[in-house]
Amino acid sequence: MSAENSVAPAESISRERSASSSGNDARLGQRTTPLGLGVIQGMLITLRQFTGTYPVGRWLLRLLRLDKGDGLVTISYPEVKQQHDERFRYFPFLVYDGTKDNLRCVACRICEQECPPQCIHIVMQKDEKGSPVKAHGRTLPKTFDIDVSICMSCRICVDVCPFDAIEMDNTYEHANYARGREMVMDKDRLLKSNEYFQKIKPSESAVVDARMGAKKAKEDAAAAAAAAPKPAAPGAPEAKV
Amino acid sequence: MTHIFSGASPAGTIDQVFVSAQSFLLSFLPQALVPWASILVRIGVIAALAPAIMMYLTWLERKIIARMQNRFGPDRVGIYGLMQPLSDGLKMLNKEDIVPNGADRLLHLLAPIMAVSPAILLFAVIPFGRNMAAVDLNVGLLYLLAVSSISSYAIFMGGWASRSKFSVLGAARTVAQIISYEVPGVLSVVTVIMITGTLSLVGIVEAQADRWFIATPWGFVGAVIFFLCGVAEVNRTPFDMPEAESELVGGFHTEYSGMKFALWYMAEFLETFAVCAFTTTLFLGGWQGPAVPFWTVTAVSAAMIVTALRLPIAAKAFGVAAMAALTLLFWKDPVPSWIWFLTKTYLLVFVMVWFRGTFPRLRVDQLMGFAWKFLLPLTLINIVAAGVWVWFAFPVGTLLSVTILIAGIWGLVRVNSPEPVSLRRFELAD
Amino acid sequence: MATRQAPLMPESVLQSDVLEVNLGPQHPSTHGVFRMIASLDGETIVKLKPCFGYMHRNHEQIAEGITYIASFPYTDRLDYLCSMTNNFGLAVAIEKLGGIPISERGEYIRVIMAELTRLVNHTAVTGFLLNDMGAFGTPLLYAFREREKILDLFESASGSRMMCNYIRPGGVREDVTDAWLDRARGIVREYPRFLDEFEKLLRDNEIVRQRTQNVGVLPKDLAVSASITGPMLRATGVNYDIRKVDGYSIYPRFNFKVPLGSIGDVFDRYYVRVLEMRESLKILEQALKDIPKTSPHLSPKGQAMGKAPRTFKPAKGEAYGRIESPKGELGFFLVSDGTPRPYRYHVRAPSFINLTILEDMCLGHKVADAIVILGSVDIVLGEVDR
């Protein structure tokens, strides 16, 4: 779609429109072709579409100045796949920075509670005594299951996560012959790197990276200023407004 | 105009290639057996040709309608989807044969067979080319009209035997439609019989040597009427209310599955081809055509092969080489008669498919109104116009008949106008 | 609803029985799983009972157990052809309930999405009419080709073509870029050309005219007393468009007219929809021109709600928010008891209400007409059954 200066043409179109369909135009709804020829008109439209789908036909239409830019609109999947827009969302994935054990998720279970069809199941990693285990200074999930057959791609889990740990992926080829465990994506299959996130969604990941960078800068400043022996736990869920 | 729509192209080698092949094969047999063997050969050819024509007619229809809707048709099964009809046939054979509880099994089985048989029988009189009609009956036209009306029996039998409300309703509607459209169809052909004086189809084709009947005023109207009646007989859009999927889920063939359904389907497509073939024979000059050299055909075929995007290079090369060989071999020949016939027939088939891709259907009462209130009086006027045309010399005859026809059409349109000048108003309020 | 029997042909010599026939639920033309039990006298309909509920999914019950924001994906699936306007309706209701302010840019984006949805819906419905009449899908596919362009716009803005889940109380969930606005302007500029062709197809085709005129006539007073809304009501001549009557959102700023029919038959309904598409294009031009550049797309209270839905506890009370969806008046009735989850959540679905009058419109017509009339009511079973 061309990004032309669209102010002037839009106005002229609205002027045209209002001229033809203004007030109570008695000509609204009346036929404009003589009786019997309306069907011929319909046939000519179909014929034009038909010839326009062949290269020879398109050349002919261009010659006769009838070419209106129609042609075959089908994409031969799977040889050709449609390129989706950046914001296209299908199924969530967990983000990690660097290595797979440095995942951002802290198993706070907010996404599990907010998910409308309740397709997320999280169990926090706990040791034998029942207290949470920490890695990289934060808690982490032991299991993180999302059921592909239940998820409705609503993106609410992404909206509510305070740690930008879960984002929407755009792969949609999850079809499977099995119905049980195959349709449940566990933590391993969900973990994808931040580089992957930057590749599929450049502008969104830029915003997230900026936010995380600002947060880290603030924490570093606070840690340096406080000069306390223990750094403030960055994993504490704060309600971000 | 006389030059374009005329011309008895002289016979060349390639024109009579099938006839020569048949006589060559039969020369191996003793003289006494030749008539019988010749009949068997013709039957065999028709029995092999008819299903093949039907299958590739379904392919053609799906592809053309798809292209009109800006999409590819079937193109996964074989290149360009050419194996699709075969896979459809296999599918039909594999399906379970379900007969409704309480249905009359014998009639349920007989009905599709009775529908297909006349359709194939019609192929016996079609003159595919010069000397290429399987049987040159001297009452060929009568045979055509009689045999094609057997299908209404089959349809009602099929609907009744299914013992289902939908089927009976659908069958009743179909029979009413077929009977209503037979009358104007037959009457439009009467003009041809009047002018040529013969019922033999080969004779009618030969009578169009200097001018095809469609180039005459009565022939034009008659051709259009015959074609429309043919479309209605075959139950195709816009006259396919009886088998409308969106109303009563299939009408008379709702309860058929598997091979029986395939037979109904086959009957419909064979009759489609037959209607187009007969329109060509009666009005478009059959296998006649102006004297065009044969290399035009091979040149067009070669161009199509070269511009086909999906063929591999080897196939393209082979195709172009074959066309070149044919051109060199038959340099002096004109376009063969059977190619003229097939071209005209498939052009009409394209028009039928074009109708199907464009029009919504007419409701049953509108359908019947169209036949009885518009087409039937028009055919009677057409007969008068034909008589006037043949009685007076050119140009008086032509002018008079054109006037009569135009006046008739105008009058009928006025009488049948669907609604008065519309009293409805649309308002744009604030 | 009291059933009326059309009189059997008086003084008929032939005694004919009434045939009871099921149209649906498995049927290519009932716009979803919908069943009509028709009693036929020959070809004429004598009694018609609509029977629905095959697609009931407990939408209202589910909403009582989840937060207000979590209901938004479910509203997408109510009238699945017009997900943006469904979201809009719920957002209006929640804003009324909780007193959430709406940002300027958010308002404009909402109106743009709502009018694009109107285009999408009316195009699809008109295409379906021609499909129901047997035109083997060709006009339908042309309509869908145009619709695809708008659905691509929706995908660029919200991430999903049909289940958008985009509009939130306070604005919209994510902002649109300038490139998106230019694409939208391009589509609005080219749409009238397609509309002209489509309108001509409808208006001049003799077969279409014969099949739709004086079929399924709905008198004005019957429509009003049966709470019919939307294009069906305006086709009978009643000037009632919620965008003008309520003036919700920023609609009073735009200059557009309301098309009205006169007879109220199938042809009128379709033509009113075509005219409404033109009015939507006018609104779109104005909105795309005037959209402010500096306002956020979501008000702060809306952002807070989006980030932590469980903190939104509206005061006890009730609110009814309604919008003019492409099918009629779509209303959401919310009762809050002070908790993050609604106490009662009810959807006033226009398709459901409009369907109650189906019998009165179909009596005396033929079976083929019943299908065409059903198509002109413009139902989507997701909304009818919720």
PDB file of N, CA and C in Angstrom, chain B residues 290-317:
ATOM      1  N   PRO B 290     -14.668 -22.611 -42.157  1.00  0.00           N
ATOM      2  CA  PRO B 290     -13.989 -22.007 -43.307  1.00  0.00           C
ATOM      3  C   PRO B 290     -12.651 -22.693 -43.549  1.00  0.00           C
ATOM      4  N   ALA B 291     -12.126 -22.477 -44.744  1.00  0.00           N
ATOM      5  CA  ALA B 291     -10.905 -23.179 -45.157  1.00  0.00           C
ATOM      6  C   ALA B 291      -9.693 -22.532 -44.523  1.00  0.00           C
ATOM      7  N   VAL B 292      -9.375 -22.987 -43.323  1.00  0.00           N
ATOM      8  CA  VAL B 292      -8.224 -22.445 -42.598  1.00  0.00           C
ATOM      9  C   VAL B 292      -7.147 -23.516 -42.625  1.00  0.00           C
ATOM     10  N   PRO B 293      -5.908 -23.148 -42.874  1.00  0.00           N
ATOM     11  CA  PRO B 293      -4.865 -24.189 -42.934  1.00  0.00           C
ATOM     12  C   PRO B 293      -4.593 -24.801 -41.575  1.00  0.00           C
ATOM     13  N   PHE B 294      -4.098 -26.012 -41.595  1.00  0.00           N
ATOM     14  CA  PHE B 294      -3.953 -26.803 -40.373  1.00  0.00           C
ATOM     15  C   PHE B 294      -2.874 -26.265 -39.466  1.00  0.00           C
ATOM     16  N   TRP B 295      -1.891 -25.561 -40.035  1.00  0.00           N
ATOM     17  CA  TRP B 295      -0.793 -25.180 -39.167  1.00  0.00           C
ATOM     18  C   TRP B 295      -1.232 -24.143 -38.127  1.00  0.00           C
ATOM     19  N   THR B 296      -2.362 -23.474 -38.335  1.00  0.00           N
ATOM     20  CA  THR B 296      -2.841 -22.563 -37.283  1.00  0.00           C
ATOM     21  C   THR B 296      -3.115 -23.329 -35.997  1.00  0.00           C
ATOM     22  N   VAL B 297      -3.720 -24.510 -36.150  1.00  0.00           N
ATOM     23  CA  VAL B 297      -4.028 -25.294 -34.953  1.00  0.00           C
ATOM     24  C   VAL B 297      -2.753 -25.706 -34.239  1.00  0.00           C
ATOM     25  N   THR B 298      -1.794 -26.219 -35.010  1.00  0.00           N
ATOM     26  CA  THR B 298      -0.567 -26.663 -34.354  1.00  0.00           C
ATOM     27  C   THR B 298       0.188 -25.486 -33.771  1.00  0.00           C
ATOM     28  N   ALA B 299       0.109 -24.325 -34.426  1.00  0.00           N
ATOM     29  CA  ALA B 299       0.808 -23.150 -33.880  1.00  0.00           C
ATOM     30  C   ALA B 299       0.194 -22.745 -32.550  1.00  0.00           C
ATOM     31  N   VAL B 300      -1.156 -22.730 -32.485  1.00  0.00           N
ATOM     32  CA  VAL B 300      -1.805 -22.355 -31.230  1.00  0.00           C
ATOM     33  C   VAL B 300      -1.465 -23.357 -30.139  1.00  0.00           C
ATOM     34  N   SER B 301      -1.480 -24.658 -30.497  1.00  0.00           N
ATOM     35  CA  SER B 301      -1.153 -25.662 -29.468  1.00  0.00           C
ATOM     36  C   SER B 301       0.269 -25.494 -28.978  1.00  0.00           C
ATOM     37  N   ALA B 302       1.186 -25.228 -29.923  1.00  0.00           N
ATOM     38  CA  ALA B 302       2.576 -25.049 -29.518  1.00  0.00           C
ATOM     39  C   ALA B 302       2.721 -23.846 -28.601  1.00  0.00           C
ATOM     40  N   ALA B 303       1.981 -22.757 -28.922  1.00  0.00           N
ATOM     41  CA  ALA B 303       2.057 -21.561 -28.071  1.00  0.00           C
ATOM     42  C   ALA B 303       1.554 -21.873 -26.671  1.00  0.00           C
ATOM     43  N   MET B 304       0.465 -22.634 -26.583  1.00  0.00           N
ATOM     44  CA  MET B 304      -0.068 -22.965 -25.266  1.00  0.00           C
ATOM     45  C   MET B 304       0.902 -23.819 -24.476  1.00  0.00           C
ATOM     46  N   ILE B 305       1.572 -24.755 -25.193  1.00  0.00           N
ATOM     47  CA  ILE B 305       2.513 -25.624 -24.485  1.00  0.00           C
ATOM     48  C   ILE B 305       3.690 -24.811 -23.963  1.00  0.00           C
ATOM     49  N   VAL B 306       4.138 -23.865 -24.795  1.00  0.00           N
ATOM     50  CA  VAL B 306       5.322 -23.108 -24.387  1.00  0.00           C
ATOM     51  C   VAL B 306       5.006 -22.191 -23.210  1.00  0.00           C
ATOM     52  N   THR B 307       3.781 -21.612 -23.173  1.00  0.00           N
ATOM     53  CA  THR B 307       3.474 -20.682 -22.085  1.00  0.00           C
ATOM     54  C   THR B 307       2.962 -21.376 -20.839  1.00  0.00           C
ATOM     55  N   ALA B 308       2.835 -22.707 -20.864  1.00  0.00           N
ATOM     56  CA  ALA B 308       2.385 -23.388 -19.654  1.00  0.00           C
ATOM     57  C   ALA B 308       3.496 -23.347 -18.633  1.00  0.00           C
ATOM     58  N   LEU B 309       3.217 -22.717 -17.470  1.00  0.00           N
ATOM     59  CA  LEU B 309       4.304 -22.452 -16.539  1.00  0.00           C
ATOM     60  C   LEU B 309       4.789 -23.692 -15.815  1.00  0.00           C
ATOM     61  N   ARG B 310       3.936 -24.694 -15.732  1.00  0.00           N
ATOM     62  CA  ARG B 310       4.311 -25.785 -14.836  1.00  0.00           C
ATOM     63  C   ARG B 310       4.918 -26.977 -15.519  1.00  0.00           C
ATOM     64  N   LEU B 311       4.894 -26.999 -16.840  1.00  0.00           N
ATOM     65  CA  LEU B 311       5.426 -28.173 -17.502  1.00  0.00           C
ATOM     66  C   LEU B 311       6.947 -28.153 -17.433  1.00  0.00           C
ATOM     67  N   PRO B 312       7.565 -29.309 -17.215  1.00  0.00           N
ATOM     68  CA  PRO B 312       9.031 -29.333 -17.256  1.00  0.00           C
ATOM     69  C   PRO B 312       9.532 -29.122 -18.683  1.00  0.00           C
ATOM     70  N   ILE B 313      10.774 -28.718 -18.783  1.00  0.00           N
ATOM     71  CA  ILE B 313      11.338 -28.348 -20.086  1.00  0.00           C
ATOM     72  C   ILE B 313      11.264 -29.517 -21.062  1.00  0.00           C
ATOM     73  N   ALA B 314      11.513 -30.716 -20.564  1.00  0.00           N
ATOM     74  CA  ALA B 314      11.514 -31.884 -21.455  1.00  0.00           C
ATOM     75  C   ALA B 314      10.143 -32.059 -22.104  1.00  0.00           C
ATOM     76  N   ALA B 315       9.104 -31.945 -21.287  1.00  0.00           N
ATOM     77  CA  ALA B 315       7.745 -32.108 -21.832  1.00  0.00           C
ATOM     78  C   ALA B 315       7.445 -31.018 -22.843  1.00  0.00           C
ATOM     79  N   LYS B 316       7.899 -29.808 -22.530  1.00  0.00           N
ATOM     80  CA  LYS B 316       7.635 -28.711 -23.468  1.00  0.00           C
ATOM     81  C   LYS B 316       8.327 -28.977 -24.789  1.00  0.00           C
ATOM     82  N   ALA B 317       9.575 -29.410 -24.711  1.00  0.00           N
ATOM     83  CA  ALA B 317      10.328 -29.665 -25.930  1.00  0.00           C
ATOM     84  C   ALA B 317       9.643 -30.753 -26.748  1.00  0.00           C
TER      85      ALA B 317
END
